[in-house]
PDB file of C-alpha atoms and ligand atoms in Angstrom:
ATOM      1  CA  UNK J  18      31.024  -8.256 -16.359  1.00  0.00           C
ATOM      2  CA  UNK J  19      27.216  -8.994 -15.652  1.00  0.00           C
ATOM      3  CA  UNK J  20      25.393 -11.529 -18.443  1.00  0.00           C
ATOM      4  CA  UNK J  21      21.956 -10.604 -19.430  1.00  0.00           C
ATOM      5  CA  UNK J  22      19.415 -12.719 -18.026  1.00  0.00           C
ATOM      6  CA  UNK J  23      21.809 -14.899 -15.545  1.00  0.00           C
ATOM      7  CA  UNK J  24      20.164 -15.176 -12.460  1.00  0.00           C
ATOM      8  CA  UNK J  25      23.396 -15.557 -10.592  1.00  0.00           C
ATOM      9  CA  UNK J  26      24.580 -12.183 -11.901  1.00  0.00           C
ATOM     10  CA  UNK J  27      21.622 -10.403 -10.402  1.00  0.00           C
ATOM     11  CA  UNK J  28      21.279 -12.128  -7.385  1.00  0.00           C
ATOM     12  CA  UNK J  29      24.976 -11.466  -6.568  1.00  0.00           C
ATOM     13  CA  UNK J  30      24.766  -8.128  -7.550  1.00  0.00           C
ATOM     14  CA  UNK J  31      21.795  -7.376  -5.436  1.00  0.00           C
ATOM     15  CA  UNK J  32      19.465  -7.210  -8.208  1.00  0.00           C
ATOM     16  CA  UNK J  33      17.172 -10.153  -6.953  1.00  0.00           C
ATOM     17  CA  UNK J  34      16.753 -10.337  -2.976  1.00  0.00           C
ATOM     18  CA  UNK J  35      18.703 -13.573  -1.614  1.00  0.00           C
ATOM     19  CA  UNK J  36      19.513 -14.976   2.099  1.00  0.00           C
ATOM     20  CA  UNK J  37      23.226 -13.711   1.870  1.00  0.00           C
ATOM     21  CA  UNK J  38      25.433 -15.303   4.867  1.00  0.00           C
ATOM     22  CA  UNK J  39      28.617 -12.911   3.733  1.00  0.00           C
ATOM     23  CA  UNK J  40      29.276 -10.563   1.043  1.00  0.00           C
ATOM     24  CA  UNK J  41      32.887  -8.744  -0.146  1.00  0.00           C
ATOM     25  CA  UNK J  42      33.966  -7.029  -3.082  1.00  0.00           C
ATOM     26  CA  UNK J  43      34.236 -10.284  -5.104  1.00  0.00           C
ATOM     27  CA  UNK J  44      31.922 -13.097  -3.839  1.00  0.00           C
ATOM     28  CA  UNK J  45      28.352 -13.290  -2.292  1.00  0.00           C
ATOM     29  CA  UNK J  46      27.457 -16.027  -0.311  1.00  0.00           C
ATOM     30  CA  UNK J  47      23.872 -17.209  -0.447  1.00  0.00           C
ATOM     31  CA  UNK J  48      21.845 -20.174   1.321  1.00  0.00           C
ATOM     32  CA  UNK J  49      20.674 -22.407  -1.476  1.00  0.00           C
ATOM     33  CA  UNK J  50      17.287 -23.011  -1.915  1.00  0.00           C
ATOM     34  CA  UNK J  51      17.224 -26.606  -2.495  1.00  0.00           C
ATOM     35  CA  UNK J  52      19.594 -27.162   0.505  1.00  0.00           C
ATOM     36  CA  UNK J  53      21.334 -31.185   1.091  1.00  0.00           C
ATOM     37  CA  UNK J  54      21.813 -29.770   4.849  1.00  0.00           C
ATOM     38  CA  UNK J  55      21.138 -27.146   6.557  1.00  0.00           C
ATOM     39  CA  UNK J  56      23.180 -24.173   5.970  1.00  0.00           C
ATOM     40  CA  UNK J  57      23.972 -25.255   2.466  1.00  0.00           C
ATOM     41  CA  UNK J  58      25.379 -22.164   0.840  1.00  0.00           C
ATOM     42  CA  UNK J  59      26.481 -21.172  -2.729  1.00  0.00           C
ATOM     43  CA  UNK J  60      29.930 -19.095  -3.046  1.00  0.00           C
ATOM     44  CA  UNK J  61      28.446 -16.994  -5.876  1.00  0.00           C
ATOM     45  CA  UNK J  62      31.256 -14.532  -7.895  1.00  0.00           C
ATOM     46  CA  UNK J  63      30.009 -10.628  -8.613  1.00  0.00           C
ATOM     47  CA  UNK J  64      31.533 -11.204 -12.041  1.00  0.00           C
ATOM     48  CA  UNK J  65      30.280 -13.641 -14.762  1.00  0.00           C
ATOM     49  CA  UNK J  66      32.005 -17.309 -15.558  1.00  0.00           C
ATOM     50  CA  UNK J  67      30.217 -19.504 -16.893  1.00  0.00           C
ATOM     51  CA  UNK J  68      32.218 -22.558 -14.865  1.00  0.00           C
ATOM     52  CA  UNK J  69      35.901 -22.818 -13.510  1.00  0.00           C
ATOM     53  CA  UNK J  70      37.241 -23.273 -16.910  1.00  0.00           C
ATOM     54  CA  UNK J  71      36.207 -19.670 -17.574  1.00  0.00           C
ATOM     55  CA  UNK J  72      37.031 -18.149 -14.300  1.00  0.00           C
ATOM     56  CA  UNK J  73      39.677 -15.646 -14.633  1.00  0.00           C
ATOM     57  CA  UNK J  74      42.926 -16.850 -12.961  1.00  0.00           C
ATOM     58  CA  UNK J  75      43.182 -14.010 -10.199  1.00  0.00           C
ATOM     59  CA  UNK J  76      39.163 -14.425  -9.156  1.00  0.00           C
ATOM     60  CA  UNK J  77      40.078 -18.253  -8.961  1.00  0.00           C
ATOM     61  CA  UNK J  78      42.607 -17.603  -6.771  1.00  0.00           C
ATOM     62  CA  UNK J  79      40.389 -15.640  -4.410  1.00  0.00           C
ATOM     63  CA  UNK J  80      37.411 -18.570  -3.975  1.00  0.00           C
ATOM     64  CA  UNK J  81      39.149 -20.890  -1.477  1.00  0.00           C
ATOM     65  CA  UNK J  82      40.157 -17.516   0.818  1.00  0.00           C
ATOM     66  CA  UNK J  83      36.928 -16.915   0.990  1.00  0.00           C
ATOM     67  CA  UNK J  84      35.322 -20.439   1.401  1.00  0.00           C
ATOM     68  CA  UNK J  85      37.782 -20.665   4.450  1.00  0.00           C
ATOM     69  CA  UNK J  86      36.237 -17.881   6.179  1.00  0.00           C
ATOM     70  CA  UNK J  87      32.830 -18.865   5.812  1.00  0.00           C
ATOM     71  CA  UNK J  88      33.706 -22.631   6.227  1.00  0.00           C
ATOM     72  CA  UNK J  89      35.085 -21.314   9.986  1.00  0.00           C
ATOM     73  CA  UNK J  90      31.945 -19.577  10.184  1.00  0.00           C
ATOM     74  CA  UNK J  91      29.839 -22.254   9.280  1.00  0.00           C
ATOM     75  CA  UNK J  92      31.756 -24.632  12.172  1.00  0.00           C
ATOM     76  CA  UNK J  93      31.526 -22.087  14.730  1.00  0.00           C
ATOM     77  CA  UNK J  94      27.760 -20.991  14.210  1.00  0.00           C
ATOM     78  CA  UNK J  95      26.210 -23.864  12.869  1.00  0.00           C
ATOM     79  CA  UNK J  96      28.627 -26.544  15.268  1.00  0.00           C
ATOM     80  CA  UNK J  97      28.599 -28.864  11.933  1.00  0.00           C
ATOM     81  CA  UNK J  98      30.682 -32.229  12.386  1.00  0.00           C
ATOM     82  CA  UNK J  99      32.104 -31.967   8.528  1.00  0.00           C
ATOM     83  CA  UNK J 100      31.370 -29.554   5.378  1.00  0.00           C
ATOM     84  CA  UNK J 101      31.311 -31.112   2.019  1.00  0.00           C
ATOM     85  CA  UNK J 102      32.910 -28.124  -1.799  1.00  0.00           C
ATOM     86  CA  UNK J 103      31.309 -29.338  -4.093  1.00  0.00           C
ATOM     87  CA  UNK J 104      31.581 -27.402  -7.358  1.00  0.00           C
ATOM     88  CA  UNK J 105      29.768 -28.816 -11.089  1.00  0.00           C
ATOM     89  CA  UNK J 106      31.266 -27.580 -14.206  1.00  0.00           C
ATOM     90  CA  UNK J 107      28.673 -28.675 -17.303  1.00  0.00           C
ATOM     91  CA  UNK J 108      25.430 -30.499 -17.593  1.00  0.00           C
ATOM     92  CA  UNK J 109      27.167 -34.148 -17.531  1.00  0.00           C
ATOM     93  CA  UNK J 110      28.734 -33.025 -14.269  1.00  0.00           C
ATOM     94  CA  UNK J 111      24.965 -31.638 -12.741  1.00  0.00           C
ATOM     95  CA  UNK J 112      25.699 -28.229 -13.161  1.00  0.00           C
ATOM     96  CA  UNK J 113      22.192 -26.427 -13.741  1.00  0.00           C
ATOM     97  CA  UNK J 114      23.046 -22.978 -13.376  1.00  0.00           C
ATOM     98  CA  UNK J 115      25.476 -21.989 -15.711  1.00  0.00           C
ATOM     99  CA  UNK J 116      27.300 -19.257 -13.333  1.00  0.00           C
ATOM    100  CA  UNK J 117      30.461 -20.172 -11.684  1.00  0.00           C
ATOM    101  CA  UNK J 118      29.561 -21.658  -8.290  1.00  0.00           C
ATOM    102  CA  UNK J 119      30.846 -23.855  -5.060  1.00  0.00           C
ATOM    103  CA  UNK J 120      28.259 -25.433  -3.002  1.00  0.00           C
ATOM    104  CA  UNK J 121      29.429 -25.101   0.483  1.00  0.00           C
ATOM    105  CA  UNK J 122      27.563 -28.160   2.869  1.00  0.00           C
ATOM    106  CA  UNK J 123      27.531 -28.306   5.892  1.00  0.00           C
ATOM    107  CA  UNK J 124      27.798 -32.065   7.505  1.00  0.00           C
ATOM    108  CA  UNK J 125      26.432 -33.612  10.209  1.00  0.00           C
ATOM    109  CA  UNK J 126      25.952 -36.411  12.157  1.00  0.00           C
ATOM    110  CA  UNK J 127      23.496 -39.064  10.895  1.00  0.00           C
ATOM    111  CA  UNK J 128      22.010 -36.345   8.070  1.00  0.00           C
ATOM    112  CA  UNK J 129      21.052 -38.840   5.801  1.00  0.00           C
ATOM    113  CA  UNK J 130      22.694 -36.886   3.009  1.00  0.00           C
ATOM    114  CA  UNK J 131      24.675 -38.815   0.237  1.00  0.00           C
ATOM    115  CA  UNK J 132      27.574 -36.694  -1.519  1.00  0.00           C
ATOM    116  CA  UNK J 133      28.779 -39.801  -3.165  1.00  0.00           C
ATOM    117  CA  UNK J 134      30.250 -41.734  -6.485  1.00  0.00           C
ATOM    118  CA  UNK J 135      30.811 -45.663  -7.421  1.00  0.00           C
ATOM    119  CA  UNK J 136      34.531 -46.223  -6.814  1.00  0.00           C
ATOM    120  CA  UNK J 137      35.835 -47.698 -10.023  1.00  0.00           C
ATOM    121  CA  UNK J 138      38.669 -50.629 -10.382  1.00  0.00           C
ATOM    122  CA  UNK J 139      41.025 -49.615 -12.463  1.00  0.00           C
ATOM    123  CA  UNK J 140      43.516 -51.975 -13.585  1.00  0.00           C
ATOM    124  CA  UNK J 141      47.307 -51.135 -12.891  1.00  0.00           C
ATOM    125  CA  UNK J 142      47.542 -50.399 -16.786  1.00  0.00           C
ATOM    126  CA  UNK J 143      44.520 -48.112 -16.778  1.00  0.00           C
ATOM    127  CA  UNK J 144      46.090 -46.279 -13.589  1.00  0.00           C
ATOM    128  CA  UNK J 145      49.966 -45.731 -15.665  1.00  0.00           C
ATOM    129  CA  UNK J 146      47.951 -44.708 -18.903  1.00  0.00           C
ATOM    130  CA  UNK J 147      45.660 -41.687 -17.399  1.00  0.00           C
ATOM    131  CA  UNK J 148      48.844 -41.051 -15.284  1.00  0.00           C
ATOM    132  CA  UNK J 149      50.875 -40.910 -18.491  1.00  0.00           C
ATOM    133  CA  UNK J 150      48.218 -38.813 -20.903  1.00  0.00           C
ATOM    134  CA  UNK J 151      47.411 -36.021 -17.878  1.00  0.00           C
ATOM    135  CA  UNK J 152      51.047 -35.789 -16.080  1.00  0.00           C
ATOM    136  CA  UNK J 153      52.554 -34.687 -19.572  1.00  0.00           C
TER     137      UNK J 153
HETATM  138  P1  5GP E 217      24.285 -26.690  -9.660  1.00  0.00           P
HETATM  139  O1  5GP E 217      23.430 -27.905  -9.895  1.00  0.00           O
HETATM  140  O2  5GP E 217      24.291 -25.778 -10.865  1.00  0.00           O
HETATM  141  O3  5GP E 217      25.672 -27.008  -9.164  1.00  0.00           O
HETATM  142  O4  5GP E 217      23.608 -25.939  -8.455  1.00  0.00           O
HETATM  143  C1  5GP E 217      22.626 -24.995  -8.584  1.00  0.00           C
HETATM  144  C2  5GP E 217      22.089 -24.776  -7.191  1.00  0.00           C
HETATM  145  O5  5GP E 217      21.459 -23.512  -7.157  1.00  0.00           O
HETATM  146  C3  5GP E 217      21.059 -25.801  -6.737  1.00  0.00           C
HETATM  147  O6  5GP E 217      21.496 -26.391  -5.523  1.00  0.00           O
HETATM  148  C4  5GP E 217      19.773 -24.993  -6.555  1.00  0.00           C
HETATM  149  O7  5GP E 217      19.048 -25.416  -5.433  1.00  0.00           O
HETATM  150  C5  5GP E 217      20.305 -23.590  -6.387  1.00  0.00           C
HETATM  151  N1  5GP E 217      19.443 -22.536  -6.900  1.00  0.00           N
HETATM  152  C6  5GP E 217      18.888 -22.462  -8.140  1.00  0.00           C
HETATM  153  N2  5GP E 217      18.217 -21.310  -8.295  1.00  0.00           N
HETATM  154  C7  5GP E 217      18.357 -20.634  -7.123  1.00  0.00           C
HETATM  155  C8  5GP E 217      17.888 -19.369  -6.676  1.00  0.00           C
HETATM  156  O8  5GP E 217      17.183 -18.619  -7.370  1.00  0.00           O
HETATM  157  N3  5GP E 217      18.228 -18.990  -5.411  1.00  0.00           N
HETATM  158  C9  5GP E 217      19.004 -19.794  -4.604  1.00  0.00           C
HETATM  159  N4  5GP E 217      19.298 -19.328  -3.385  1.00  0.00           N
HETATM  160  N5  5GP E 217      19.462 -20.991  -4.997  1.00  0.00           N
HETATM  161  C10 5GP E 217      19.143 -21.414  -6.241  1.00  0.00           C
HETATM  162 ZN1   ZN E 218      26.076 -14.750 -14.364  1.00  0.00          ZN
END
């Protein structure tokens, strides 16, 4: 299902023009507009989620497939040296368009591009509790 007024939804539908890299029945591939590197490309659903959380199941299941094929692509064409998924779910995490996406980067040698956090220190108490409240 299409939202009104989602500019993701009419982009991958065709709707609005876009520099599309690969297209099936599910996905559309576009270059981003703000790119971190050159080639940077959005893995863009046909159908409406607002983030992974509500991606159906089965749709889910069909994103990495397809980010394989264009990630081979990508390598072959572009002759990157690394490629960087990076997908945001919610403001906190930088997400600014509020349809389901994975940033596909390409990586290369001396790009100057940061795709970064601050490693934290967790004690070995902190470690056994997060362990503890997610593993049951
Ligand atoms: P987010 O921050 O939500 O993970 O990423 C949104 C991305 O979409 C940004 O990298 C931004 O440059 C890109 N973007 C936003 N609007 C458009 C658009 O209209 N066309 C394209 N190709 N990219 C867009
Ligand atoms: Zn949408």
């Amino acid at each position: 299902m299409k939202k009104d007024n989602c500019i993701f939804c009419k982009i991958a539908n065709g709707e609005i023009p876009s520099k599309t890299i690969y297209e099936d029945e599910h996905f559309r591939v576009i270059l981003d507009l703000g790119p971190a590197a050159r080639g940077h490309a959005l893995l863009i659903p046909k159908e409406h989620a607002d983030n992974l959380y509500e991606l159906p199941a089965e749709l889910a299941a069909e994103v990495l497939p397809a980010a394989k094929k264009i990630a081979a692509k990508m390598r072959q064409k572009l002759q990157c040296d690394g490629l960087n998924l990076v997908q945001n779910n919610g403001e906190t995490a930088g997400q600014t368009v509020m349809h389901f996406h994975l940033h596909m980067i390409p990586r290369y040698e001396n790009d100057g591009q940061q795709i970064n956090w601050i490693p934290g220190e967790p004690s070995e108490e902190e470690l056994e509790a997060v362990m503890r409240q997610l593993a049951e």
